[in-house]
Short mmCIF file of C-alpha atoms and ligand atoms in Angstrom, two decimals:
data_model
loop_
_atom_site.label_atom_id
_atom_site.label_comp_id
_atom_site.label_asym_id
_atom_site.label_seq_id
_atom_site.Cartn_x
_atom_site.Cartn_y
_atom_site.Cartn_z
CA MET A 29 91.90 89.73 101.66
CA ALA A 30 95.16 91.56 101.71
CA ILE A 31 96.55 95.02 101.28
CA LEU A 32 99.12 94.81 98.49
CA LYS A 33 102.38 96.68 98.12
CA ILE A 34 102.15 99.45 95.55
CA ALA A 35 104.93 99.79 92.95
CA ARG A 36 106.34 103.30 92.77
CA LEU A 37 107.79 105.39 89.95
CA GLY A 38 111.00 103.75 88.75
CA ASN A 39 109.75 100.18 89.06
CA PRO A 40 109.86 98.65 85.55
CA VAL A 41 106.47 96.96 86.05
CA LEU A 42 104.93 100.43 85.65
CA ILE A 43 106.30 101.03 82.14
CA ARG A 44 105.65 97.58 80.67
CA PRO A 45 102.53 96.81 78.61
CA ALA A 46 100.34 94.41 80.61
CA ASP A 47 99.03 91.08 79.34
CA ALA A 48 95.39 90.37 78.49
CA ILE A 49 93.53 88.10 80.92
CA ALA A 50 92.35 84.89 79.27
CA ASP A 51 89.91 83.82 82.01
CA PRO A 52 88.34 86.72 83.96
CA GLY A 53 86.61 84.28 86.33
CA HIS A 54 89.79 82.47 87.34
CA PRO A 55 90.09 82.30 91.13
CA GLU A 56 93.50 84.01 91.01
CA VAL A 57 92.04 86.90 89.03
CA ARG A 58 89.14 87.21 91.50
CA ARG A 59 91.52 87.24 94.44
CA LEU A 60 93.74 89.83 92.78
CA ALA A 61 90.70 92.03 92.06
CA ARG A 62 89.48 91.75 95.67
CA ASP A 63 92.90 92.63 97.03
CA MET A 64 93.21 95.55 94.61
CA VAL A 65 89.87 96.97 95.79
CA GLU A 66 90.99 96.66 99.40
CA THR A 67 94.36 98.26 98.60
CA MET A 68 92.72 101.13 96.70
CA LEU A 69 90.21 101.90 99.47
CA ASP A 70 92.91 101.68 102.13
CA ALA A 71 95.34 104.02 100.33
CA PRO A 72 92.88 105.80 99.77
CA GLY A 73 92.60 106.21 96.02
CA VAL A 74 89.91 106.32 93.37
CA GLY A 75 91.53 103.86 91.01
CA LEU A 76 94.19 101.17 90.80
CA ALA A 77 95.63 99.14 87.92
CA ALA A 78 97.10 95.65 88.34
CA PRO A 79 100.64 96.66 87.27
CA GLN A 80 100.67 99.01 90.27
CA VAL A 81 100.54 95.96 92.52
CA HIS A 82 103.22 94.10 90.53
CA ALA A 83 100.77 92.08 88.41
CA SER A 84 101.30 92.82 84.73
CA LEU A 85 97.70 92.04 83.76
CA ARG A 86 94.93 94.05 82.10
CA LEU A 87 92.74 94.60 85.15
CA ILE A 88 91.67 97.87 86.76
CA VAL A 89 89.45 98.82 89.69
CA PHE A 90 88.00 102.27 90.33
CA HIS A 91 85.14 104.20 91.82
CA VAL A 92 83.69 107.62 91.15
CA PRO A 93 83.01 109.48 94.41
CA ALA A 94 79.77 111.46 94.24
CA PRO A 95 81.44 114.85 95.00
CA ARG A 96 83.62 114.39 91.92
CA VAL A 97 80.72 113.98 89.52
CA GLU A 98 80.28 117.10 87.43
CA ALA A 99 76.85 118.65 87.28
CA GLU A 100 76.28 117.80 83.65
CA ALA A 101 77.68 114.27 83.83
CA GLU A 102 75.73 111.04 83.87
CA PRO A 103 75.24 109.39 87.28
CA PRO A 104 78.26 107.27 88.22
CA PRO A 105 78.10 103.49 88.65
CA GLU A 106 77.29 102.25 92.14
CA GLY A 107 80.30 101.23 94.18
CA VAL A 108 83.55 99.94 92.76
CA THR A 109 83.89 98.83 89.15
CA VAL A 110 86.20 95.89 88.36
CA LEU A 111 87.10 95.94 84.69
CA VAL A 112 89.02 93.21 82.85
CA ASN A 113 90.69 93.78 79.47
CA PRO A 114 89.35 97.33 79.08
CA THR A 115 89.47 99.30 75.85
CA ILE A 116 88.78 102.99 75.31
CA GLU A 117 87.34 104.83 72.37
CA PRO A 118 87.48 108.64 72.55
CA LEU A 119 84.23 110.31 71.48
CA GLY A 120 84.80 113.68 69.89
CA ASP A 121 87.95 115.79 69.85
CA GLU A 122 87.39 117.73 73.04
CA THR A 123 90.03 117.47 75.74
CA VAL A 124 89.94 118.92 79.23
CA MET A 125 92.68 119.67 81.72
CA GLY A 126 92.28 118.31 85.22
CA TRP A 127 94.35 117.56 88.31
CA GLU A 128 95.54 113.99 88.82
CA GLY A 129 97.52 112.08 91.36
CA CYS A 130 98.72 108.50 91.30
CA LEU A 131 99.36 106.03 94.12
CA SER A 132 102.59 105.08 92.33
CA ILE A 133 103.78 108.70 92.38
CA PRO A 134 103.09 109.67 95.98
CA ASP A 135 102.86 113.28 97.19
CA LEU A 136 102.61 114.78 93.70
CA ARG A 137 99.78 116.12 91.63
CA GLY A 138 99.73 117.39 88.07
CA ALA A 139 97.40 118.82 85.44
CA VAL A 140 96.74 116.37 82.60
CA PRO A 141 94.76 116.79 79.38
CA ARG A 142 92.24 113.97 78.81
CA HIS A 143 89.40 113.28 76.40
CA ARG A 144 86.24 114.74 77.86
CA THR A 145 84.04 111.89 76.67
CA ILE A 146 84.92 108.27 76.04
CA ARG A 147 83.24 104.94 75.49
CA TYR A 148 84.92 102.14 77.40
CA ARG A 149 84.37 98.44 77.23
CA GLY A 150 85.56 95.35 79.01
CA VAL A 151 84.19 92.49 81.07
CA ASP A 152 83.59 91.95 84.76
CA LEU A 153 84.69 88.95 86.80
CA GLU A 154 81.67 86.99 85.55
CA GLY A 155 82.69 87.65 81.98
CA GLN A 156 79.69 89.97 81.55
CA ALA A 157 80.22 92.86 79.15
CA ILE A 158 80.61 96.37 80.52
CA ASP A 159 79.99 99.08 77.93
CA ARG A 160 79.69 102.68 79.14
CA THR A 161 79.82 106.12 77.59
CA VAL A 162 81.03 108.61 80.20
CA SER A 163 82.55 112.05 80.56
CA GLY A 164 84.29 114.31 83.05
CA PHE A 165 85.97 112.82 86.11
CA HIS A 166 84.69 109.31 85.41
CA ALA A 167 86.25 109.42 81.93
CA ARG A 168 89.47 110.83 83.41
CA VAL A 169 89.84 108.04 85.97
CA VAL A 170 89.34 105.33 83.35
CA GLN A 171 91.85 106.95 80.96
CA HIS A 172 94.42 107.20 83.78
CA GLU A 173 93.97 103.57 84.82
CA VAL A 174 93.93 102.13 81.29
CA ASP A 175 97.13 104.08 80.57
CA HIS A 176 98.76 102.07 83.37
CA LEU A 177 98.00 98.90 81.37
CA ASP A 178 100.02 100.32 78.50
CA GLY A 179 102.90 101.34 80.74
CA ILE A 180 102.02 105.04 80.60
CA LEU A 181 102.08 107.26 83.68
CA TYR A 182 100.26 110.59 83.88
CA LEU A 183 103.56 112.48 83.90
CA SER A 184 104.04 111.41 80.27
CA ARG A 185 100.64 112.91 79.38
CA MET A 186 101.39 116.30 80.89
CA THR A 187 101.83 119.18 78.47
CA ASP A 188 102.92 121.82 81.02
CA LEU A 189 105.29 120.67 83.75
CA SER A 190 104.86 123.97 85.60
CA LEU A 191 101.52 122.42 86.63
CA LEU A 192 103.23 119.66 88.63
CA ALA A 193 103.28 120.17 92.40
CA PHE A 194 103.70 118.54 95.76
CA ASN A 195 100.27 118.01 97.32
CA ASP A 196 100.91 120.31 100.27
CA GLU A 197 102.14 123.15 98.04
CA TRP A 198 99.27 122.47 95.64
CA MET A 199 96.87 122.92 98.57
CA ARG A 200 98.53 126.25 99.43
CA PHE A 201 98.90 127.74 95.97
CA MET A 202 97.02 125.89 93.25
CA SER A 203 93.90 124.22 94.59
CA GLU A 204 91.67 127.14 93.62
CA ARG A 205 93.09 127.33 90.14
CA GLN A 206 91.50 125.74 87.10
CA PRO A 207 94.44 124.10 85.32
NI1 LIG B 323 97.93 105.92 88.67
#
């Protein structure tokens, strides 16, 4: 187990499309996934994509903390999800604005439009299929992390840069506001 160094904004690994993983059960992939989970929980963060730890591979880890689950949303998965080669299919046209941060863009937070509901698919480290239809915060986290695999950071998804703030100023002035 190891806590990995997180690449920050400006590192080219963050804007490069990541490669598909041929063998999800490969020991190196398992070790990377374990270290990513440890790194994410230590940070702390709710999600982490492999390019953020300098591995240009299509692997993400995330969890959905209970307080972040919206009242109408489906119950979140237990614990941390490790997802290899994920794909996303938006369901419906509805988008919602919500606040996001990123471990690769420390101290900042911004409002980002995302699809409210998505279906996402991939495999776990045993090669077992994961196929979930989710909405709200869960859908937002997965969209943010899968974007990392395509070299896209949340800043590029923002439609109103006046809704970008340092975390401490956000706490003072914006935390009560619905973006
Ligand atoms: Ni991020």
